[in-house]
CSV table of C-alpha atoms in Angstrom, one decimal:
chain,number,residue,atom,x,y,z
A,195,MET,CA,19.0,50.9,-80.9
A,196,HIS,CA,21.6,48.4,-79.9
A,197,LEU,CA,21.8,45.3,-82.1
A,198,PHE,CA,22.0,43.2,-79.0
A,199,ARG,CA,18.6,44.4,-78.0
A,200,LYS,CA,15.5,43.0,-79.6
A,201,ALA,CA,15.6,44.6,-83.0
A,202,THR,CA,13.1,47.2,-83.9
A,203,PRO,CA,10.8,46.1,-86.8
A,204,THR,CA,12.0,47.4,-90.1
A,205,LEU,CA,10.7,47.2,-93.6
A,206,PHE,CA,13.2,46.9,-96.5
A,207,PRO,CA,12.4,48.2,-100.0
A,208,ALA,CA,11.3,45.8,-102.7
A,209,GLY,CA,13.1,45.4,-105.9
A,210,GLY,CA,16.7,45.0,-106.7
A,211,ARG,CA,18.0,45.9,-103.3
A,212,PHE,CA,18.5,43.8,-100.2
A,213,ALA,CA,15.1,42.7,-99.5
A,214,SER,CA,14.9,63.4,-80.6
A,215,ALA,CA,17.5,64.7,-78.9
A,216,GLY,CA,20.2,67.4,-79.2
A,217,ARG,CA,23.3,67.2,-81.3
A,218,VAL,CA,25.8,64.5,-80.7
A,219,GLU,CA,28.9,65.3,-78.7
A,220,ALA,CA,31.7,66.9,-80.7
A,221,ALA,CA,34.7,65.0,-79.2
A,222,PRO,CA,36.3,61.6,-79.5
A,223,PHE,CA,35.2,58.9,-77.2
A,224,GLY,CA,37.4,56.1,-75.9
A,225,ARG,CA,37.0,52.4,-76.4
A,226,SER,CA,33.9,51.0,-74.9
A,227,GLU,CA,33.8,48.6,-72.0
A,228,ALA,CA,33.0,45.9,-74.6
A,229,GLY,CA,36.2,46.6,-76.4
A,230,GLY,CA,34.7,48.7,-79.2
A,231,PRO,CA,36.5,51.3,-81.3
A,232,GLU,CA,37.2,54.9,-80.6
A,233,VAL,CA,34.2,56.9,-81.9
A,234,SER,CA,34.3,60.5,-82.9
A,235,SER,CA,31.5,62.9,-83.8
A,236,PHE,CA,31.0,66.4,-85.0
A,237,THR,CA,28.3,68.6,-86.5
A,238,LEU,CA,28.5,70.4,-89.9
A,239,ASP,CA,27.5,74.0,-90.2
A,240,ASN,CA,24.2,73.0,-91.8
A,241,GLY,CA,23.2,70.9,-88.7
A,242,LEU,CA,24.2,67.5,-90.1
A,243,ASP,CA,25.4,65.2,-87.2
A,244,VAL,CA,28.4,63.0,-88.2
A,245,VAL,CA,29.7,59.9,-86.4
A,246,VAL,CA,32.9,58.2,-87.3
A,247,VAL,CA,33.6,54.6,-86.2
A,248,PRO,CA,37.1,53.5,-87.2
A,249,ASP,CA,37.7,49.9,-88.3
A,250,HIS,CA,41.0,49.5,-90.1
A,251,ARG,CA,40.9,45.7,-90.5
A,252,ALA,CA,40.0,45.9,-94.2
A,253,PRO,CA,39.9,48.8,-96.8
A,254,VAL,CA,36.1,49.0,-96.7
A,255,VAL,CA,33.6,51.5,-95.4
A,256,THR,CA,29.9,51.4,-94.4
A,257,HIS,CA,28.2,54.7,-95.2
A,258,MET,CA,24.8,55.3,-93.6
A,259,ILE,CA,22.5,58.3,-93.6
A,260,TRP,CA,19.8,58.2,-90.9
A,261,TYR,CA,16.7,60.5,-90.9
A,262,ARG,CA,14.9,61.2,-87.6
A,263,ASN,CA,11.5,60.1,-89.0
A,264,GLY,CA,9.7,56.8,-89.2
A,265,SER,CA,6.3,55.4,-89.6
A,266,ALA,CA,5.2,56.8,-86.2
A,267,ASP,CA,5.7,60.2,-87.8
A,268,ASP,CA,3.3,59.6,-90.7
A,269,PRO,CA,0.5,62.2,-90.8
A,270,LEU,CA,-2.9,60.9,-89.6
A,271,GLY,CA,-4.7,59.1,-92.5
A,272,ARG,CA,-1.5,58.7,-94.5
A,273,SER,CA,0.0,55.6,-92.9
A,274,GLY,CA,2.8,54.1,-94.8
A,275,ILE,CA,4.1,57.3,-96.3
A,276,ALA,CA,7.5,57.0,-94.6
A,277,HIS,CA,8.0,53.6,-96.1
A,278,PHE,CA,6.5,54.6,-99.5
A,279,LEU,CA,9.0,57.6,-99.7
A,280,GLU,CA,11.8,55.2,-98.9
A,281,HIS,CA,10.9,53.3,-102.1
A,282,LEU,CA,10.6,56.5,-104.0
A,283,MET,CA,14.1,57.7,-102.9
A,284,PHE,CA,15.5,55.3,-105.5
A,285,LYS,CA,13.6,56.9,-108.4
A,286,GLY,CA,16.2,59.4,-109.4
A,287,THR,CA,17.1,63.1,-109.0
A,288,GLU,CA,17.7,66.0,-111.3
A,289,LYS,CA,21.4,65.0,-111.6
A,290,HIS,CA,21.0,61.2,-111.6
A,291,PRO,CA,18.3,59.4,-113.4
A,292,VAL,CA,16.4,56.4,-111.9
A,293,GLY,CA,18.7,53.5,-111.2
A,294,ALA,CA,22.0,55.5,-111.5
A,295,PHE,CA,22.8,55.4,-107.8
A,296,SER,CA,22.2,51.6,-107.5
A,297,LYS,CA,24.1,51.0,-110.8
A,298,ALA,CA,27.1,53.0,-109.4
A,299,VAL,CA,27.1,50.9,-106.2
A,300,SER,CA,26.9,47.7,-108.1
A,301,GLY,CA,29.6,48.8,-110.6
A,302,LEU,CA,31.9,49.5,-107.7
A,303,GLY,CA,31.3,46.0,-106.3
A,304,GLY,CA,29.4,47.4,-103.3
A,305,GLN,CA,26.2,46.6,-101.5
A,306,GLU,CA,23.3,48.9,-100.6
A,307,ASN,CA,20.2,48.8,-98.5
A,308,ALA,CA,17.5,51.0,-96.9
A,309,PHE,CA,14.9,50.4,-94.3
A,310,THR,CA,12.1,52.1,-92.4
A,311,SER,CA,11.2,51.6,-88.8
A,312,TYR,CA,8.9,53.3,-86.3
A,313,ASP,CA,11.3,56.0,-85.4
A,314,TYR,CA,13.8,56.4,-88.2
A,315,THR,CA,14.6,55.7,-91.9
A,316,ALA,CA,18.1,54.8,-93.0
A,317,TYR,CA,20.0,54.3,-96.3
A,318,PHE,CA,23.4,52.7,-96.5
A,319,GLN,CA,26.1,51.4,-98.8
A,320,ARG,CA,29.2,49.3,-98.2
A,321,VAL,CA,32.0,50.0,-100.6
A,322,ALA,CA,35.8,50.1,-100.9
A,323,ARG,CA,37.1,53.1,-98.8
A,324,ASP,CA,38.3,54.9,-102.0
A,325,ASN,CA,34.7,55.2,-103.1
A,326,LEU,CA,33.3,56.9,-100.0
A,327,ASP,CA,33.3,60.3,-101.6
A,328,THR,CA,31.1,58.9,-104.4
A,329,MET,CA,28.6,57.6,-102.0
A,330,MET,CA,28.5,60.8,-100.1
A,331,ALA,CA,27.9,62.8,-103.3
A,332,PHE,CA,25.1,60.6,-104.4
A,333,GLU,CA,23.4,60.6,-101.0
A,334,ALA,CA,23.8,64.3,-100.5
A,335,ASP,CA,22.2,64.9,-103.9
A,336,ARG,CA,19.3,62.6,-103.0
A,337,MET,CA,18.7,64.7,-99.8
A,338,THR,CA,17.3,67.6,-101.8
A,339,GLY,CA,17.2,66.7,-105.5
A,340,LEU,CA,14.5,64.0,-105.6
A,341,VAL,CA,12.3,64.2,-108.7
A,342,LEU,CA,9.0,62.5,-108.6
A,343,GLU,CA,6.7,62.1,-111.6
A,344,ASP,CA,3.3,60.4,-111.4
A,345,ALA,CA,4.6,57.9,-114.0
A,346,VAL,CA,6.9,56.4,-111.3
A,347,VAL,CA,4.9,57.1,-108.2
A,348,ALA,CA,1.8,55.1,-109.2
A,349,PRO,CA,3.7,51.9,-110.2
A,350,GLU,CA,5.8,52.1,-107.0
A,351,ARG,CA,2.6,52.4,-104.9
A,352,ASP,CA,1.4,49.2,-106.6
A,353,VAL,CA,4.7,47.6,-105.5
A,354,VAL,CA,4.1,48.6,-101.9
A,355,LEU,CA,0.5,47.3,-102.1
A,356,GLU,CA,1.7,44.0,-103.4
A,357,GLU,CA,4.4,43.9,-100.6
A,358,ARG,CA,1.6,44.3,-98.1
A,359,ARG,CA,-0.5,41.5,-99.7
A,360,MET,CA,2.4,39.1,-99.6
A,361,ARG,CA,3.7,40.0,-96.1
A,362,VAL,CA,0.4,40.5,-94.3
A,363,GLU,CA,-2.7,39.7,-96.1
A,364,THR,CA,-1.6,36.1,-96.8
A,365,ASP,CA,0.2,35.6,-93.5
A,366,PRO,CA,-2.0,34.8,-90.4
A,367,SER,CA,0.9,35.4,-88.0
A,368,ALA,CA,1.5,38.9,-89.4
A,369,GLN,CA,-2.2,39.6,-89.1
A,370,LEU,CA,-2.1,38.6,-85.4
A,371,SER,CA,1.0,40.8,-84.8
A,372,GLU,CA,-0.8,43.8,-86.4
A,373,ALA,CA,-3.9,43.2,-84.4
A,374,MET,CA,-2.0,42.9,-81.2
A,375,ALA,CA,0.0,46.1,-81.8
A,376,ALA,CA,-3.2,48.0,-82.6
A,377,SER,CA,-4.8,46.7,-79.4
A,378,LEU,CA,-1.7,47.4,-77.2
A,379,PHE,CA,-1.3,51.0,-78.6
A,380,VAL,CA,-4.8,52.4,-78.5
A,381,HIS,CA,-3.7,56.0,-79.1
A,382,HIS,CA,-0.1,56.0,-80.1
A,383,PRO,CA,1.1,55.4,-83.8
A,384,TYR,CA,3.2,52.4,-82.8
A,385,GLY,CA,-0.1,50.6,-83.2
A,386,ILE,CA,-0.1,51.4,-86.9
A,387,PRO,CA,1.9,49.0,-89.1
A,388,ILE,CA,5.1,50.4,-90.6
A,389,ILE,CA,4.0,49.5,-94.1
A,390,GLY,CA,0.6,51.2,-93.5
A,391,TRP,CA,-3.0,50.2,-93.7
A,392,MET,CA,-4.0,48.9,-97.1
A,393,HIS,CA,-6.8,51.4,-97.7
A,394,GLU,CA,-4.5,54.3,-96.8
A,395,ILE,CA,-1.6,53.2,-98.9
A,396,GLU,CA,-4.0,53.1,-101.9
A,397,GLU,CA,-4.6,56.9,-101.4
A,398,LEU,CA,-1.0,57.9,-101.2
A,399,ASN,CA,0.2,60.2,-104.0
A,400,ARG,CA,3.1,62.3,-105.3
A,401,ASN,CA,2.1,65.4,-103.3
A,402,HIS,CA,2.0,63.4,-100.0
A,403,ALA,CA,5.4,62.0,-100.7
A,404,LEU,CA,6.9,65.4,-101.6
A,405,ASP,CA,5.4,67.1,-98.5
A,406,TYR,CA,6.9,64.4,-96.3
A,407,TYR,CA,10.2,64.6,-98.1
A,408,LYS,CA,10.5,68.4,-97.7
A,409,ARG,CA,9.6,68.2,-94.0
A,410,PHE,CA,12.0,65.5,-92.9
A,411,TYR,CA,14.8,65.1,-95.4
A,412,THR,CA,17.0,68.0,-94.3
A,413,PRO,CA,20.6,68.0,-93.1
A,414,GLU,CA,19.7,69.1,-89.5
A,415,ASN,CA,17.3,66.2,-89.3
A,416,ALA,CA,19.9,63.6,-90.4
A,417,ILE,CA,22.8,61.7,-88.9
A,418,LEU,CA,25.7,60.5,-91.1
A,419,VAL,CA,27.5,57.4,-89.8
A,420,VAL,CA,30.7,56.2,-91.4
A,421,ALA,CA,32.3,53.0,-90.1
A,422,GLY,CA,35.4,51.5,-91.6
A,423,ASP,CA,38.9,52.2,-92.8
A,424,VAL,CA,38.7,56.0,-92.3
A,425,THR,CA,39.9,58.8,-90.0
A,426,PRO,CA,37.7,61.5,-88.5
A,427,ASP,CA,39.6,64.2,-90.5
A,428,GLU,CA,39.1,62.6,-93.9
A,429,VAL,CA,35.4,62.0,-93.1
A,430,ARG,CA,35.0,65.6,-92.1
A,431,ARG,CA,36.7,66.8,-95.3
A,432,LEU,CA,34.5,64.6,-97.6
A,433,ALA,CA,31.3,65.4,-95.7
A,434,GLU,CA,31.9,69.2,-95.9
A,435,ALA,CA,32.5,68.9,-99.6
A,436,THR,CA,29.3,67.0,-100.2
A,437,TYR,CA,26.7,67.1,-97.5
A,438,GLY,CA,28.0,70.5,-96.3
A,439,ARG,CA,26.8,72.1,-99.5
A,440,VAL,CA,23.2,71.2,-98.7
A,441,ALA,CA,21.3,74.2,-97.4
A,442,PRO,CA,19.7,73.8,-94.0
A,443,GLN,CA,15.9,74.3,-93.7
A,444,GLY,CA,16.0,75.9,-90.3
A,445,ALA,CA,15.0,74.2,-87.0
A,446,ARG,CA,14.8,70.4,-86.9
A,447,PRO,CA,11.2,69.2,-87.5
A,448,VAL,CA,9.4,68.6,-84.2
A,449,ARG,CA,7.9,65.2,-83.8
A,450,VAL,CA,4.4,65.6,-82.4
A,451,ARG,CA,3.0,62.3,-81.1
A,452,PRO,CA,0.1,61.5,-78.7
A,453,ARG,CA,1.0,59.8,-75.5
A,454,GLU,CA,-0.3,56.3,-74.9
A,455,PRO,CA,-2.8,56.4,-71.9
A,456,GLU,CA,-2.1,54.3,-68.9
A,457,PRO,CA,-3.7,50.9,-69.6
A,458,LYS,CA,-6.5,49.7,-67.3
A,459,ALA,CA,-7.8,46.5,-68.9
A,460,LEU,CA,-6.3,43.3,-70.2
A,461,ARG,CA,-7.2,42.5,-73.9
A,462,ARG,CA,-7.6,39.3,-75.8
A,463,LEU,CA,-7.9,38.5,-79.5
A,464,ALA,CA,-7.4,35.6,-81.9
A,465,VAL,CA,-6.6,35.0,-85.5
A,466,ALA,CA,-8.0,31.7,-86.9
A,467,ASP,CA,-7.0,30.6,-90.4
A,468,PRO,CA,-6.7,27.4,-92.4
A,469,LYS,CA,-3.1,28.4,-93.3
A,470,VAL,CA,-1.9,28.2,-89.7
A,471,GLU,CA,0.6,25.4,-89.3
A,472,GLN,CA,1.5,25.9,-85.7
A,473,PRO,CA,-0.7,27.3,-83.0
A,474,THR,CA,1.0,30.0,-81.0
A,475,LEU,CA,0.3,32.0,-77.8
A,476,GLN,CA,1.6,35.5,-77.7
A,477,ARG,CA,1.5,38.2,-75.0
A,478,LEU,CA,2.5,41.9,-75.2
A,479,TYR,CA,2.9,44.2,-72.2
A,480,LEU,CA,3.1,48.0,-72.5
A,481,THR,CA,6.4,49.0,-70.9
A,482,PRO,CA,8.8,52.0,-70.9
A,483,SER,CA,11.5,52.2,-73.6
A,484,CYS,CA,15.1,53.2,-73.2
A,485,ILE,CA,14.0,56.8,-73.8
A,486,THR,CA,11.0,57.0,-71.5
A,487,ALA,CA,12.8,55.0,-68.7
A,488,ARG,CA,15.8,57.2,-68.3
A,489,ASP,CA,16.2,55.9,-64.7
A,490,GLY,CA,17.7,52.7,-66.0
A,491,GLY,CA,14.4,50.9,-66.1
A,492,CYS,CA,15.1,49.7,-69.7
A,493,HIS,CA,18.2,47.9,-68.6
A,494,ASP,CA,16.1,46.1,-66.0
A,495,LEU,CA,13.6,45.1,-68.7
A,496,GLU,CA,16.3,44.0,-71.1
A,497,LEU,CA,17.9,41.8,-68.6
A,498,LEU,CA,14.5,40.5,-67.4
A,499,ALA,CA,13.6,39.4,-70.9
A,500,GLU,CA,16.9,37.5,-71.1
A,501,VAL,CA,16.4,35.8,-67.8
A,502,LEU,CA,12.8,34.9,-68.5
A,503,GLY,CA,13.1,33.9,-72.2
A,504,GLY,CA,16.6,34.2,-73.7
A,505,GLY,CA,17.1,30.8,-75.1
A,506,SER,CA,17.1,27.2,-73.9
A,507,THR,CA,18.5,27.9,-70.5
A,508,SER,CA,15.9,30.6,-69.7
A,509,TYR,CA,13.2,30.3,-67.0
A,510,LEU,CA,10.2,30.1,-69.4
A,511,TYR,CA,11.9,27.5,-71.6
A,512,ARG,CA,12.9,25.4,-68.6
A,513,LYS,CA,9.5,25.5,-67.0
A,514,LEU,CA,7.3,25.2,-70.0
A,515,VAL,CA,9.4,22.9,-72.3
A,516,MET,CA,11.8,21.0,-70.1
A,517,GLU,CA,9.7,20.4,-67.0
A,518,SER,CA,6.0,20.5,-67.8
A,519,GLY,CA,6.3,19.5,-71.5
A,520,LEU,CA,3.4,21.7,-72.3
A,521,ALA,CA,5.3,23.7,-74.9
A,522,VAL,CA,7.9,23.0,-77.6
A,523,ASN,CA,9.3,26.5,-77.4
A,524,ALA,CA,8.9,29.5,-75.2
A,525,GLY,CA,10.7,32.8,-74.8
A,526,ALA,CA,10.5,36.5,-74.2
A,527,TRP,CA,11.9,39.7,-75.8
A,528,TYR,CA,11.9,43.4,-75.1
A,529,MET,CA,11.9,46.1,-77.7
A,530,GLY,CA,13.7,48.8,-75.7
A,531,SER,CA,14.9,50.8,-78.7
A,532,ALA,CA,12.1,53.3,-79.1
A,533,ILE,CA,11.3,56.9,-78.5
A,534,ASP,CA,8.0,56.3,-76.7
A,535,ASP,CA,6.6,53.5,-74.5
A,536,THR,CA,7.2,50.2,-76.1
A,537,ARG,CA,6.5,46.4,-75.8
A,538,PHE,CA,7.7,43.5,-73.8
A,539,SER,CA,6.7,40.1,-75.2
A,540,VAL,CA,6.2,36.6,-73.9
A,541,TYR,CA,5.4,33.7,-76.3
A,542,ALA,CA,4.9,29.9,-76.2
A,543,ILE,CA,4.2,27.2,-78.8
A,544,PRO,CA,2.1,24.3,-77.4
A,545,ALA,CA,3.2,20.7,-77.6
A,546,GLU,CA,1.0,18.3,-79.6
A,547,GLY,CA,-2.4,18.0,-78.0
A,548,VAL,CA,-2.0,20.9,-75.6
A,549,SER,CA,-4.7,23.6,-75.9
A,550,LEU,CA,-3.7,27.3,-75.9
A,551,GLU,CA,-6.0,27.8,-72.9
A,552,LYS,CA,-4.1,25.3,-70.9
A,553,LEU,CA,-0.7,26.6,-72.0
A,554,GLU,CA,-1.8,30.2,-71.2
A,555,ALA,CA,-2.8,29.2,-67.7
A,556,GLU,CA,0.6,27.6,-67.1
A,557,VAL,CA,2.4,30.7,-68.6
A,558,ASP,CA,0.5,32.9,-66.1
A,559,ARG,CA,1.4,30.6,-63.2
A,560,VAL,CA,5.0,30.6,-64.2
A,561,LEU,CA,5.2,34.4,-64.6
A,562,ARG,CA,3.6,34.9,-61.2
A,563,ARG,CA,6.3,32.8,-59.6
A,564,ALA,CA,9.1,34.5,-61.6
A,565,PRO,CA,10.2,37.1,-59.0
A,566,SER,CA,10.8,34.4,-56.4
A,567,GLU,CA,11.9,31.5,-58.6
A,568,ALA,CA,13.6,32.8,-61.7
A,569,LEU,CA,15.9,35.5,-60.3
A,570,ASN,CA,18.6,33.5,-58.7
A,571,ALA,CA,22.2,34.8,-58.8
A,572,GLU,CA,23.4,32.1,-61.3
A,573,ALA,CA,20.6,32.8,-63.8
A,574,ILE,CA,21.1,36.6,-63.6
A,575,GLU,CA,24.9,36.3,-64.1
A,576,ARG,CA,24.4,33.9,-67.0
A,577,ALA,CA,22.0,36.4,-68.7
A,578,LYS,CA,24.4,39.3,-68.2
A,579,THR,CA,27.2,37.3,-69.7
A,580,ARG,CA,25.1,36.4,-72.8
A,581,LEU,CA,24.0,40.0,-73.3
A,582,VAL,CA,27.4,41.5,-73.0
A,583,ALA,CA,28.9,38.8,-75.2
A,584,GLU,CA,26.4,39.7,-77.9
A,585,THR,CA,27.7,43.3,-77.6
A,586,VAL,CA,31.2,42.1,-78.3
A,587,TYR,CA,30.1,40.0,-81.3
A,588,SER,CA,28.1,42.9,-82.7
A,589,SER,CA,31.0,45.2,-82.3
A,590,ASP,CA,33.1,42.9,-84.4
A,591,SER,CA,31.0,43.7,-87.5
A,592,GLN,CA,31.5,47.0,-89.2
A,593,SER,CA,28.0,47.3,-90.5
A,594,SER,CA,26.6,46.3,-87.0
A,595,LEU,CA,28.7,49.1,-85.4
A,596,ALA,CA,27.3,51.6,-87.9
A,597,ARG,CA,23.7,50.5,-87.1
A,598,ILE,CA,24.3,50.5,-83.3
A,599,TYR,CA,25.4,54.1,-83.3
A,600,GLY,CA,23.0,55.4,-86.0
A,601,SER,CA,19.9,53.9,-84.6
A,602,ALA,CA,20.7,54.9,-81.0
A,603,LEU,CA,21.3,58.5,-82.0
A,604,ALA,CA,18.3,58.6,-84.2
A,605,ILE,CA,16.0,58.0,-81.2
A,606,GLY,CA,17.8,60.4,-78.9
A,607,GLU,CA,20.4,58.3,-77.1
A,608,THR,CA,24.0,59.5,-76.9
A,609,ILE,CA,27.3,57.9,-77.8
A,610,GLU,CA,28.1,57.8,-74.1
A,611,GLU,CA,25.0,55.8,-73.4
A,612,VAL,CA,25.9,53.3,-76.1
A,613,ARG,CA,29.4,52.9,-74.7
A,614,ARG,CA,28.1,52.6,-71.1
A,615,TRP,CA,25.5,49.9,-72.0
A,616,PRO,CA,27.6,46.9,-70.8
A,617,ALA,CA,28.3,48.5,-67.5
A,618,ASP,CA,24.7,49.5,-67.1
A,619,ILE,CA,23.6,45.9,-67.7
A,620,GLU,CA,26.2,44.6,-65.2
A,621,GLY,CA,24.8,47.0,-62.6
A,622,VAL,CA,21.3,45.6,-62.6
A,623,THR,CA,20.4,43.9,-59.4
A,624,ARG,CA,18.0,41.1,-58.4
A,625,GLU,CA,15.8,43.6,-56.6
A,626,ARG,CA,15.5,45.8,-59.7
A,627,LEU,CA,14.5,42.8,-61.8
A,628,ALA,CA,11.9,41.7,-59.3
A,629,THR,CA,10.5,45.2,-59.2
A,630,ALA,CA,10.3,45.4,-63.0
A,631,SER,CA,8.5,42.1,-63.2
A,632,GLU,CA,6.0,43.0,-60.6
A,633,ARG,CA,5.4,46.5,-61.9
A,634,TRP,CA,5.2,46.0,-65.7
A,635,LEU,CA,4.2,42.4,-66.3
A,636,THR,CA,0.7,42.8,-65.0
A,637,PRO,CA,-2.6,41.7,-66.7
A,638,SER,CA,-3.9,45.2,-67.1
A,639,ARG,CA,-1.0,46.2,-69.2
A,640,SER,CA,-1.3,43.2,-71.5
A,641,VAL,CA,-2.7,42.0,-74.8
A,642,THR,CA,-2.9,38.2,-75.3
A,643,GLY,CA,-3.2,36.7,-78.8
A,644,TYR,CA,-4.0,33.2,-80.0
A,645,LEU,CA,-3.0,32.0,-83.5
A,646,VAL,CA,-5.0,28.9,-84.3
A,647,LYS,CA,-5.7,26.7,-87.2
A,648,ALA,CA,-9.4,26.7,-88.3
A,649,SER,CA,-11.2,25.1,-91.2
A,650,ASP,CA,-13.6,28.0,-91.2
A,651,PRO,CA,-11.9,31.4,-90.4
A,652,ASP,CA,-15.2,33.1,-90.1
A,653,ALA,CA,-16.6,30.8,-87.4
A,654,PRO,CA,-17.0,32.4,-84.0
A,655,MET,CA,-14.2,31.5,-81.6
A,656,ALA,CA,-14.1,31.7,-77.8
A,657,ILE,CA,-11.1,32.8,-75.8
A,658,ALA,CA,-11.0,31.6,-72.3
A,659,ALA,CA,-11.3,34.3,-69.7
A,660,GLU,CA,-8.6,34.6,-67.0
């Protein structure tokens, strides 16, 4: 995942923390077209992939361990187990009791975090460079030494259940997002929320967590990314002394996922709730991802999202907000960073007194005209400039660099593809954008959602047909 792409949804652990392809190349890579650092990579004997991103501006390092598993790898009927295990990874090992790792990070003046997404789970710390070996030792121990007792598992499950209540059960917009994803992905696990369904979280137990842990938390299924004031040689030395002692489990786990069938029918749904403060129109289209569109189609969709809906100079904003006045905001985004087919979104917020039905009709009209009206040379060049500029800004952040490379490798991209991204975006033509719009932004590939305020959420609601 590149941070200048639309970010993949992630869930962060609750509590005192901040709320598949082959091995990576074993050679240094030059500076990227966006002015990024030299990146080196190698693989330990136990199969752990290691990426080093030098940044010598301050004596600080960001240490991240990425596992090639996410919520889309949850066993059927156990949704939320990847995220639940992420919580449990902070509950102590045979060597270090619960809280010891976090206390060590805090005592060193560092920061830590962890998150679960559809395709990966990651843990990271940001500390002074002299403490890198300490972080590696703790994280390597946590890769195999996790100790789970029912006394900690049950309370942590209650924490996750409360997290779902707060984030979803009381939030109509989150409920709409879940419903739309479930409708867009009728067969693929991307339609299941990362946090899991409430009734399945309630059934998760210690054995489920340990089974999942033993399957995925292995060195050959992990990627270590170290960004900061380090050299490849010292990272290799420290990694071999810590992670290198972890015994491999054999072949990397195979991710078995159903393929989403080709969509044939447009779908519509609505969430009506008294808590809704601002009605919203949302639209999702099923599209290829950066992995399923290896022919460069994802770059077309990334740039198309920027041209159509990337800020106040975009086509949708200009047409719906500035010219017609039917909306107070409008935009588009594309979630290209995914292993399997993914989503392209268009959204609009109606102006006072404008119905969602009227706004939707105008959105459809504007989108139909996009290939002929939106894709002029000036708009395309402006969008390219914005996207590449965001690359440069992201590359200026040490933690962002670590995330850019870690998330890309975790879904099966290569270091070379990350480096080449700016040039790939620059190479997208108007003809390719028009083809992408006409091919992928079609009604049969879409789910349209209405978020509306209603005094009675149980009352029947009609959604206008197209």
